Coordinates of C-alpha atoms in Angstrom, one line a residue:
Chain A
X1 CA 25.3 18.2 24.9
X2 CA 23.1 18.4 27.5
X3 CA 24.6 18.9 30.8
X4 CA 22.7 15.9 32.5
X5 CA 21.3 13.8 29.7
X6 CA 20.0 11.0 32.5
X7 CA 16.4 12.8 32.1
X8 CA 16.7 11.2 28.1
X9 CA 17.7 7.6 29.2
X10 CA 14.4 7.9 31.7
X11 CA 12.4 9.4 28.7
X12 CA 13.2 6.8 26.5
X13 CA 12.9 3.5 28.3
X14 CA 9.5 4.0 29.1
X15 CA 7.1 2.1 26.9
X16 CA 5.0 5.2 25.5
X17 CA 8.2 7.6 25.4
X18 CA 6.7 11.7 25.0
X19 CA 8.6 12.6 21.6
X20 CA 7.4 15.8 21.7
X21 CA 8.9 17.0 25.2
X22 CA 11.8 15.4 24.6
X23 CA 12.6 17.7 21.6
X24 CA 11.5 20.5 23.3
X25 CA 13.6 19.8 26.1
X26 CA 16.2 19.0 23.9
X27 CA 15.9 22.6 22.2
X28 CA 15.9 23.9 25.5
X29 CA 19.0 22.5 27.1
X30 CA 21.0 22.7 23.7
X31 CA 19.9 26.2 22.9
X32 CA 19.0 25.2 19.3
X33 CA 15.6 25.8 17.6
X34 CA 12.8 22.9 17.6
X35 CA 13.5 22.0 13.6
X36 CA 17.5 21.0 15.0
X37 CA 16.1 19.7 18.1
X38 CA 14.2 17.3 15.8
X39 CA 17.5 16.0 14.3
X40 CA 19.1 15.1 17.0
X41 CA 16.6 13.5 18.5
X42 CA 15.9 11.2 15.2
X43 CA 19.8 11.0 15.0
X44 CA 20.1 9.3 18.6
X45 CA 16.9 7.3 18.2
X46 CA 18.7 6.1 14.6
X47 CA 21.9 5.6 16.8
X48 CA 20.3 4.0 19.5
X49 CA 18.4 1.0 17.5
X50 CA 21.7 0.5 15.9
X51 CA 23.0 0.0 18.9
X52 CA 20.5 -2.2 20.1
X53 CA 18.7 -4.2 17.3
X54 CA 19.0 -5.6 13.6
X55 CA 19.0 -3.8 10.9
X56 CA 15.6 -2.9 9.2
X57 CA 15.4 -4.2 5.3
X58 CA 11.6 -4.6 4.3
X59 CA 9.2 -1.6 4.7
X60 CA 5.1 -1.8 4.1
X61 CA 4.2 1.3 2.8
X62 CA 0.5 2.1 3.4
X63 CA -0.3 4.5 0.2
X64 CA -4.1 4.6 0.9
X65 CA -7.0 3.1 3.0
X66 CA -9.5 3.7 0.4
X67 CA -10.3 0.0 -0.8
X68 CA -12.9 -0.6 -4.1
X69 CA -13.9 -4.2 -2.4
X70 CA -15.8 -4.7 0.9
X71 CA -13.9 -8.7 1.6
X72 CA -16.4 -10.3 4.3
X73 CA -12.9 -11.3 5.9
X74 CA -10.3 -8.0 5.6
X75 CA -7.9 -7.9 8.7
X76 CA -8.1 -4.4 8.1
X77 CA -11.3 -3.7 9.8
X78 CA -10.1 -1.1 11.4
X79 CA -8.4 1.0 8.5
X80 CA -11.3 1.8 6.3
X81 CA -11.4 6.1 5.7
X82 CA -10.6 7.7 2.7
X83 CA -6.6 9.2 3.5
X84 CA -4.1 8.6 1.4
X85 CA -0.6 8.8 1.8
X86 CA 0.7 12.2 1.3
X87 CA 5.0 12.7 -0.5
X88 CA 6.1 14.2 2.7
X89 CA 5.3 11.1 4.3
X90 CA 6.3 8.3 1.8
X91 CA 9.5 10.7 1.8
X92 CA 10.1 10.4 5.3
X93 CA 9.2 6.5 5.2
X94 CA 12.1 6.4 2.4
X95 CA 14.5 8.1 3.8
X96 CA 14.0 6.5 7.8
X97 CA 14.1 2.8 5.7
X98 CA 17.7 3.8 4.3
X99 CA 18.7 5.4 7.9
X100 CA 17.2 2.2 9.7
X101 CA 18.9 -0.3 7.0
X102 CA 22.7 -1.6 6.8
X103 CA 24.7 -0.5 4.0
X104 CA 24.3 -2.4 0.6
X105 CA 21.3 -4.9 1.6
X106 CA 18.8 -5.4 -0.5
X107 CA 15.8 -3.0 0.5
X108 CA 12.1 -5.0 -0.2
X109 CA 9.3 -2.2 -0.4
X110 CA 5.9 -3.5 -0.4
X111 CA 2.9 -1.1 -1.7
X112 CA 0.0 -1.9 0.5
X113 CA -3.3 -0.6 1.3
X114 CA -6.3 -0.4 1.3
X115 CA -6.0 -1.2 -2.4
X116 CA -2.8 0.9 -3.5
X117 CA -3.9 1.3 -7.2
X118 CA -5.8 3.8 -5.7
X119 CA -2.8 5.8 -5.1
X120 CA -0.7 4.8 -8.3
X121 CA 0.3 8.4 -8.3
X122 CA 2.2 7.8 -5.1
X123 CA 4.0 4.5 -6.0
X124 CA 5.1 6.4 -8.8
X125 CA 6.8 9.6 -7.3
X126 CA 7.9 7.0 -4.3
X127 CA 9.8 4.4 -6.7
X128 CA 11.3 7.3 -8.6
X129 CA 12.4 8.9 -5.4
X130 CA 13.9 5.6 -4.3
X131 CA 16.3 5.6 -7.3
X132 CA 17.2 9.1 -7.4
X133 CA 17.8 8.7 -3.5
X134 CA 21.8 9.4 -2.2
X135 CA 21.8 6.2 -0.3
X136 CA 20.1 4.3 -3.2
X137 CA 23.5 3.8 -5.3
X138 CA 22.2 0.8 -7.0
X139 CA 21.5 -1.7 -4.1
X140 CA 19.5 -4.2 -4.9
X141 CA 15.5 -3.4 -4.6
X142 CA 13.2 -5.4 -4.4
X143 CA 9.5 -3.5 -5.4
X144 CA 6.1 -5.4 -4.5
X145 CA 2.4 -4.4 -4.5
X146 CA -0.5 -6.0 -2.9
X147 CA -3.3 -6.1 -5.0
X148 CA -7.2 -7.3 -5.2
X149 CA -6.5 -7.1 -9.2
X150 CA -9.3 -5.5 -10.5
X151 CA -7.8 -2.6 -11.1
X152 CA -4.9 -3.6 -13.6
X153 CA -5.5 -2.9 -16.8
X154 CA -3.5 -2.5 -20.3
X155 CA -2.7 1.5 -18.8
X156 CA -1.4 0.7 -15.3
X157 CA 0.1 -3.3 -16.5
X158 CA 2.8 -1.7 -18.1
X159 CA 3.2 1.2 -15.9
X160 CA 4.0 -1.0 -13.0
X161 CA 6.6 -3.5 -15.2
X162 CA 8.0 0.4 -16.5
X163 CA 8.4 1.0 -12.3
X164 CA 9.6 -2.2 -11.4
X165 CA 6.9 -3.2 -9.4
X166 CA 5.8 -6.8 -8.8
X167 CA 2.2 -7.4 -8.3
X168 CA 0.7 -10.5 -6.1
X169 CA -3.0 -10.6 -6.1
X170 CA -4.9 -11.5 -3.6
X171 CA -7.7 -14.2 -5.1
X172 CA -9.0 -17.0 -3.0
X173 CA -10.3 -19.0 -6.1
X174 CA -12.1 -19.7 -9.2
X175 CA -16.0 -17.1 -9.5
X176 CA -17.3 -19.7 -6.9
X177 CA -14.6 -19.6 -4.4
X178 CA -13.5 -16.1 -4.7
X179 CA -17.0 -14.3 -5.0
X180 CA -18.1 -15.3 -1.2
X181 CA -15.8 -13.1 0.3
X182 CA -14.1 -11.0 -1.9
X183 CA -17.1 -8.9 -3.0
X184 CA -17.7 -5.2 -3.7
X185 CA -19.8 -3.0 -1.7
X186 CA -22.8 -4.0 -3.7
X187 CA -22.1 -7.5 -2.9
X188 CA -21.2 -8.5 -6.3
X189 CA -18.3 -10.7 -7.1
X190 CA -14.9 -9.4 -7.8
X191 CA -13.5 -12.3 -9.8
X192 CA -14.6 -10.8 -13.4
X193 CA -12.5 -8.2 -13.1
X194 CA -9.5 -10.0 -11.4
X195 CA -9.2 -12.1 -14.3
X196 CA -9.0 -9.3 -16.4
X197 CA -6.8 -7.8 -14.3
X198 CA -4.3 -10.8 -14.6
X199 CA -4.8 -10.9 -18.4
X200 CA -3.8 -7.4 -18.4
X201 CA -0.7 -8.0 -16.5
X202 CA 0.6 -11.3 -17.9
X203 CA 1.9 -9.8 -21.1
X204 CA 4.4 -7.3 -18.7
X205 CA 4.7 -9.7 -15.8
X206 CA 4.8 -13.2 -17.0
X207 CA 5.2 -14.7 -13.6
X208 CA 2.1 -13.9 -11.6
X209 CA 1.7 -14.5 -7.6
X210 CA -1.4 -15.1 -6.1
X211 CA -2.0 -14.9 -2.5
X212 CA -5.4 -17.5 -1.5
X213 CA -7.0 -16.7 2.0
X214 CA -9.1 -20.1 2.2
X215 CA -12.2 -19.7 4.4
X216 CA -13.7 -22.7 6.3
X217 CA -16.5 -22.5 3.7
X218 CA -14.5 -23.3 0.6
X219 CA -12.2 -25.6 2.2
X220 CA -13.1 -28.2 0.7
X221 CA -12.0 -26.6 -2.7
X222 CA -8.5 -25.7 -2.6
X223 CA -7.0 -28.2 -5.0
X224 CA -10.0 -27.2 -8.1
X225 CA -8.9 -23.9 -6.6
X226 CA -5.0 -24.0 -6.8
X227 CA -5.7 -25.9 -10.6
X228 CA -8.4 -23.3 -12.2
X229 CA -6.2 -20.1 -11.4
X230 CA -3.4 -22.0 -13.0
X231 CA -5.2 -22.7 -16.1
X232 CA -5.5 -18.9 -15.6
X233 CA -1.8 -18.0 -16.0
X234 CA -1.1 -18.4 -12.1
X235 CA 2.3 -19.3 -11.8
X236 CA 2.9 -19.3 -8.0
X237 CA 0.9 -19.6 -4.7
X238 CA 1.2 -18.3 -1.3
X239 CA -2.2 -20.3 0.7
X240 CA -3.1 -19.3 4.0
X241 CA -6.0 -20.3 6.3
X242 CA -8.4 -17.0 7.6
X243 CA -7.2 -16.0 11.1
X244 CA -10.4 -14.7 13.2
X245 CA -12.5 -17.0 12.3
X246 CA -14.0 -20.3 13.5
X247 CA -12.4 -23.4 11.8
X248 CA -14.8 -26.3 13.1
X249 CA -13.4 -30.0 12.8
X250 CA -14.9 -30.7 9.6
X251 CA -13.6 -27.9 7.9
X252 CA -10.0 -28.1 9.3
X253 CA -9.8 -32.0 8.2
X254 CA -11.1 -30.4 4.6
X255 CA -7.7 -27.9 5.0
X256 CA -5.4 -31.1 5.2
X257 CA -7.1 -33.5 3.0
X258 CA -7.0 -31.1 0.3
X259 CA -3.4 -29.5 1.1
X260 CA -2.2 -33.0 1.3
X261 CA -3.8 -34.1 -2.2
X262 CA -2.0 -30.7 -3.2
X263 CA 1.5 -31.8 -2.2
X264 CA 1.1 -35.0 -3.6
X265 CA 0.8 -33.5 -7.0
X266 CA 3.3 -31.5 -6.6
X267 CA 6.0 -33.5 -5.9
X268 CA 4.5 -36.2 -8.7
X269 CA 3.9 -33.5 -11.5
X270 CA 7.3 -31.5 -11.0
X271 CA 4.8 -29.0 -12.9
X272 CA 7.1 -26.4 -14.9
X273 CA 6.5 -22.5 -14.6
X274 CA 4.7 -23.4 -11.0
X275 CA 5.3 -23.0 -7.9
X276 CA 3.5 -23.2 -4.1
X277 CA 5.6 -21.2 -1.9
X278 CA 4.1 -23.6 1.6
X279 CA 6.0 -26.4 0.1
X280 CA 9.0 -25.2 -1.0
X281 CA 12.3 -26.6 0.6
X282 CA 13.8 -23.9 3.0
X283 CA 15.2 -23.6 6.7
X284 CA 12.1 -21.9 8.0
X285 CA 13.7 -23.3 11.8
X286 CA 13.8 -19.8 13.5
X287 CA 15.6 -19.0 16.9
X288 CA 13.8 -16.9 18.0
X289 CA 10.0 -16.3 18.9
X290 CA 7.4 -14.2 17.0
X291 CA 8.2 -13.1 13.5
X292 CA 10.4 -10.7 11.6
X293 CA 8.2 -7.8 12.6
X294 CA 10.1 -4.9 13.9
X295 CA 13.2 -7.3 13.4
X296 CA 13.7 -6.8 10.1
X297 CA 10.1 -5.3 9.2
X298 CA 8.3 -2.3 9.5
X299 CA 5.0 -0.9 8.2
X300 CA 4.1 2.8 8.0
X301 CA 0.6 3.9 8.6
X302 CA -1.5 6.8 5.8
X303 CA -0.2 8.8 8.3
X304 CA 3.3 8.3 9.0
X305 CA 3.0 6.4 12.1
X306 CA 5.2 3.0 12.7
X307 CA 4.2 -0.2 13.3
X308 CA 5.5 -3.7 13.5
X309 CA 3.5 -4.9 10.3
X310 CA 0.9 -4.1 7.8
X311 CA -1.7 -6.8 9.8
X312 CA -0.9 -5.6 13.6
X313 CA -1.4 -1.7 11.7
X314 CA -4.8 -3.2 10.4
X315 CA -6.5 -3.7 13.5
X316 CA -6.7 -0.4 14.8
X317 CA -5.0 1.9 12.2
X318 CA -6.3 5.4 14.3
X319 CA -4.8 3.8 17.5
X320 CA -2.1 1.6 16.2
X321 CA -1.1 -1.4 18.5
X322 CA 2.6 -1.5 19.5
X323 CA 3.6 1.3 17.6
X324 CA 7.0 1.4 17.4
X325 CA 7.8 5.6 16.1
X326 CA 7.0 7.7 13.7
X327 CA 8.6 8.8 10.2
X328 CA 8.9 11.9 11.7
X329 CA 11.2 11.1 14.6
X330 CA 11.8 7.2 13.8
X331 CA 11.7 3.9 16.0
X332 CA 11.9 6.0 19.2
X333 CA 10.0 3.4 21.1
X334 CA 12.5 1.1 22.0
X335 CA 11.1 -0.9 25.1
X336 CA 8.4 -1.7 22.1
X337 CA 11.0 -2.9 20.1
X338 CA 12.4 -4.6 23.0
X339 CA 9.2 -6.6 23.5
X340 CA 8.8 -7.7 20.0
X341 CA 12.0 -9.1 19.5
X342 CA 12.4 -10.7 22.5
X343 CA 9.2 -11.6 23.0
X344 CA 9.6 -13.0 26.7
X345 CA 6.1 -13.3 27.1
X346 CA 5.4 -15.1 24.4
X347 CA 7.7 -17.7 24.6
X348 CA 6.5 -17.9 28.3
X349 CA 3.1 -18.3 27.4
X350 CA 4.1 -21.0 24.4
X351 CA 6.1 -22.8 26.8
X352 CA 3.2 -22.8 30.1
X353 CA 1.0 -24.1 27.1
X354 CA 3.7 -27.3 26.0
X355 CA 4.2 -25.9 22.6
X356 CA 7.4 -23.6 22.7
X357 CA 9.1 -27.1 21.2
X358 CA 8.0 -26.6 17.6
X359 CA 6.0 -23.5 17.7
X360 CA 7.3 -20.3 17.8
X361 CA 4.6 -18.2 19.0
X362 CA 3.0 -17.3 15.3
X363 CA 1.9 -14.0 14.0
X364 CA 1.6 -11.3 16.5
X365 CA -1.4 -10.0 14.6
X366 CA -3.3 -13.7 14.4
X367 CA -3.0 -14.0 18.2
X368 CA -4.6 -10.7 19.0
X369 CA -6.9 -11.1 17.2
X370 CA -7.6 -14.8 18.1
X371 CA -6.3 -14.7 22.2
X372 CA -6.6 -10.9 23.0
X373 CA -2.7 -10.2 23.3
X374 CA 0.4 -9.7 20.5
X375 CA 2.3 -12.3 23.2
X376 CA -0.3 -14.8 24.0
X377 CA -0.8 -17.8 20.9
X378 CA -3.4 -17.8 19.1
X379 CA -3.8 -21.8 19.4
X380 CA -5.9 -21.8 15.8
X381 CA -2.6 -20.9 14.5
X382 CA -1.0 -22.9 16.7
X383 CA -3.4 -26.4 15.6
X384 CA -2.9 -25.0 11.6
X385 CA 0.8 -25.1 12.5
X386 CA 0.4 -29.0 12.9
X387 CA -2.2 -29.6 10.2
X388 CA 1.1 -28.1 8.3
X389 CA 2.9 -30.3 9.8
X390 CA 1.3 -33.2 8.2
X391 CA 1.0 -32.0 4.8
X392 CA 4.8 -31.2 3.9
X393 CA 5.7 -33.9 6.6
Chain B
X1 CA 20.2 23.4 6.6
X2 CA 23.4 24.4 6.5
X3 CA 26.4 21.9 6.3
X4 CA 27.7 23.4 9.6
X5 CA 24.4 23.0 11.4
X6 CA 24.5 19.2 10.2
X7 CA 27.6 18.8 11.0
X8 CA 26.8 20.1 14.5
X9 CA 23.3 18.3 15.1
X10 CA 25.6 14.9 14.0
X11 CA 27.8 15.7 16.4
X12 CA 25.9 16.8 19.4
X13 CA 23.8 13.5 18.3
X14 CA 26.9 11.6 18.3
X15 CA 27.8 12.4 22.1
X16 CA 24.4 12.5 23.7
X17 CA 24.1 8.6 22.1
X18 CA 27.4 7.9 23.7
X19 CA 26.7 9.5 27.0
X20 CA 23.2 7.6 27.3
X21 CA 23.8 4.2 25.7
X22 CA 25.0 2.2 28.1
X23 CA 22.7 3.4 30.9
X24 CA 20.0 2.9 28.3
X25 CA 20.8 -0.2 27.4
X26 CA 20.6 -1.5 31.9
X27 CA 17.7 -0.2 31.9
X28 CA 15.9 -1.8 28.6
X29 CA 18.1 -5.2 29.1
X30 CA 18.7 -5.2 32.3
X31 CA 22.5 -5.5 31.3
X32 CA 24.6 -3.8 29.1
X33 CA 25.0 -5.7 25.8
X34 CA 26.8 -3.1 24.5
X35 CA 29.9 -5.2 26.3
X36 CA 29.4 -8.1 24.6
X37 CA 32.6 -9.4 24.1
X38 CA 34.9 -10.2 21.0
X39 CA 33.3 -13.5 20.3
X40 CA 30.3 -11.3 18.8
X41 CA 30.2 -11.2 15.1
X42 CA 28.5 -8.8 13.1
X43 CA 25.3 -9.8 14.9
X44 CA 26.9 -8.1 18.1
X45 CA 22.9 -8.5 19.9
X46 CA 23.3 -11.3 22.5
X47 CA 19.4 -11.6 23.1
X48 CA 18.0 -10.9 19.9
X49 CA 17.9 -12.5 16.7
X50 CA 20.6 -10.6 13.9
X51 CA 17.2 -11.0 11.8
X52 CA 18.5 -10.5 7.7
X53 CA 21.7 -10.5 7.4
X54 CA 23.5 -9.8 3.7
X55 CA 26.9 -11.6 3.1
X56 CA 28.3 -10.8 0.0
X57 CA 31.4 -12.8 -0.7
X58 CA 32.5 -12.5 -4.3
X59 CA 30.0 -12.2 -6.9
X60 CA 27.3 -14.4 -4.4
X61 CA 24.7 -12.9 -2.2
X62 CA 22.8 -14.6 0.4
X63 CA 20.7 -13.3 3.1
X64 CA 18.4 -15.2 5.5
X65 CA 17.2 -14.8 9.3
X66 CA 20.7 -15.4 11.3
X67 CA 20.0 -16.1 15.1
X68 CA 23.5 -15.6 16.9
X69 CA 23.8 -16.3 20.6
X70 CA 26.1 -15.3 23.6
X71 CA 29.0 -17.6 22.0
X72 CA 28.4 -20.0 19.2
X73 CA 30.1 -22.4 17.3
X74 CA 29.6 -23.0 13.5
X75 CA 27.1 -25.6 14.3
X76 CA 24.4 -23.2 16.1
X77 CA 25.2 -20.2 13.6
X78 CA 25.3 -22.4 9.9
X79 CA 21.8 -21.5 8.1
X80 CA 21.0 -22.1 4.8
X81 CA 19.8 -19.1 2.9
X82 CA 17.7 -18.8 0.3
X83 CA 20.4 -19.0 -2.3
X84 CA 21.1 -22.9 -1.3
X85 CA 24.5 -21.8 0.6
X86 CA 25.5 -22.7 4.0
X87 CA 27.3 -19.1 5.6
X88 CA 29.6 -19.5 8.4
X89 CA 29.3 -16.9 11.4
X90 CA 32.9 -16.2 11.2
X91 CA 32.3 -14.5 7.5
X92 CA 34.1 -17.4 5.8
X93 CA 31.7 -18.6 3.1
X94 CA 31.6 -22.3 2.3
X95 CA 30.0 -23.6 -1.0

């Protein structure tokens, strides 16, 4: 051990800790080579954080940034290059999520991108490497990809149900809806081949999840929306406003009117093999503020680096916000950590603006984008939070 | 790597955690939680939400966010999870 290890507690606390000199120091004072050095440092990192915080239990795994669409709206603005994931990493990612998590949870891996059926080859060596892990020993997993659809098909349907994999596809509506935004490069319309894509998956995955993104423009059509895709096969919905964008007064009174009309359905039609996840009956009341980024969930960059969540990595994925480690070293920022989980400021800010009652600060990503700061509200999300409100009442 | 070396990186690991934690944790916390008393459960983090926690009592499972405080009674600490079942801090389970 080293003889004074005070120079590692200063090293540490700091917000943007220097991994790097650490180790070397580290290698110095122990008198072991940089490759040892390494582990220890990960080890006491690992140690540390399980000290100090929760257990991890969901990881985002970022296979690629290569997407096939160009979506007017994509949170990811600032992850668009060509890397892919490389083994070494997703190893890493792997292995730090089994270090990170408590013995015999349940483990939810989400494929992301980009559009990971880009990097099917990845998903494939990760889930096998998963099962064959040491600390796998048949806890329950829980497999998920991200998906714009379009490229599912009767070769890679099967593969994924084979794997395990769930898909939700991201589809904001029927052609006229969902070919505004979610377009290719050439501008045209991605919904043709989404529907193919989900007529090539219903045969191996019988219960298909969409997520919608509604836009201000197509507010107005969320219930023909939510009622074409399910003459489609879609069997459950997860419906979001856009964050970054301007919701005028018209168009958030469209939101409610519509989500409302939804409900009402709903909960008179009892419809069988359906399901909206908004209005489903569960203790959503949290204790805390901010979300369960870096709580419970992580999300690791092409690259290895980690963040909080797959929409804060989106922003800047070259110069992630709050990064919170690496898979090399692990979640060796802990005053990051810190600040995410107890999210003083936030709640601060929520309470200065009358709302820390019933709101409990939002998505970290939303209000950076929307108020210039992971801990100040974005009060769109904030007013959505009450136009929710009203609809499940 | 041999399973000496491990053994040794574990255990030089082991002691530099134990040597730094509590000063660590002042200086992140501003007090040491690490002393939190016996009143903790297994969400021993007096500031922080437990985030998902995983009971497994018999053949049922049930996981959910769990916010634990300083001291709690089974009023502040019963959730529902997503399985329908109310879990009691104190690792009883209560259908």
């Amino acid at each position: 051990m080293p003889a004074n290890p005070d120079w590692l507690v200063d090293a540490l606390s700091v917000s943007k800790p220097d991994a790097v000199t650490a180790i070397c120091r580290l290698s110095n004072e122990l008198d072991i080579n940089i490759v040892n050095a390494e582990k220890v440092f990960a080890d006491v990192v690992r140690e540390l954080n399980a000290q100090f915080y929760p257990p991890l239990s969901k990881m985002e795994l970022t296979v690629t940034e290569q997407c096939n669409l160009a979506c007017t709206y994509c949170f990811e603005e600032g992850m668009k290059s060509p890397k892919l994931m490389s083994r070494e990493t997703a190893r890493k990612a792997i292995d730090l999520l089994f270090d990170y998590a408590a013995p015999e949870t349940e483990l939810t891996i989400t494929f992301f991108g980009g559009e990971p059926m880009l990097n099917l080859p990845l998903i494939e060596w990760s889930v096998d490497y998963l099962k064959t892990h040491p600390k796998y020993q048949n806890r329950p997993l829980n497999l998920q990809m991200t998906s714009n659809g379009t490229l599912i098909d009767e070769v890679t349907a099967p593969r994924l149900a084979e794997l395990g994999v769930r898909v939700l596809i991201s589809i904001d509506g029927l052609k006229e809806t969902n070919d505004h935004h979610r377009v290719y490069r050439s501008g045209r319309g991605s919904f043709d081949d989404i529907a193919q894509g989900i007529k090539a998956l219903k045969p191996h995955q019988p219960w298909v999840g969409v997520k919608i993104t509604v836009m201000p423009d197509d507010a107005n059509k969320i219930f023909e929306n939510v009622m074409g895709l399910r003459e489609i096969g879609i069997n459950q919905f997860i419906i979001g406003h856009a964050t970054g964008v301007t919701w005028s007064d018209e168009n958030r009174q469209y939101f409610l009117e519509q989500m409302t009309a939804l409900k009402e359905w709903y909960e008179r039609e009892n419809p069988s093999e359906f399901r909206i996840s908004d209005f489903e009956e569960t203790d959503t009341a949290m204790g805390y503020f901010g979300c369960s980024a870096a709580r419970s969930t992580i999300a690791i960059s092409v690259d290895g680096q980690v963040s909080p969540c797959s929409k804060i990595l989106g922003i800047d994925s070259n110069t992630p916000l709050a990064l919170l480690g690496s898979v090399n070293y692990g979640l060796y920022r802990l005053a990051t950590r810190r600040n995410l989980l107890s999210c003083s400021k936030l709640e601060n800010a929520c309470t200065k603006a009358g709302i820390a009652q019933t709101y409990k600060g939002g998505c970290f990503a939303s209000n950076m984008t929307d108020a210039g700061d992971l801990f100040l509200p974005s009060m769109t999300d904030y007013d959505f939070s009450i136009l929710w409100q009203k609809v499940t009442g | 790597m041999s399973e000496t070396k491990i053994s040794t990186n574990e255990t030089q690991a082991a002691d530099i955690t134990k040597a730094i934690q509590a000063q660590l944790a002042e200086k992140l916390f501003g007090t040491n939680i690490l002393n939190a008393g016996s009143n903790m459960h297994e969400c021993n983090k007096p500031k922080f939400s437990c985030g998902e926690y995983t009971c497994k009592t018999n053949t049922h499972s049930c996981s959910g966010d769990f916010d634990c405080k300083n001291s709690f009674t089974d009023d502040q600490c019963n959730r529902h999870f997503k399985c329908g079942q109310t879990f009691n801090c104190h690792g009883k389970y209560e259908e």
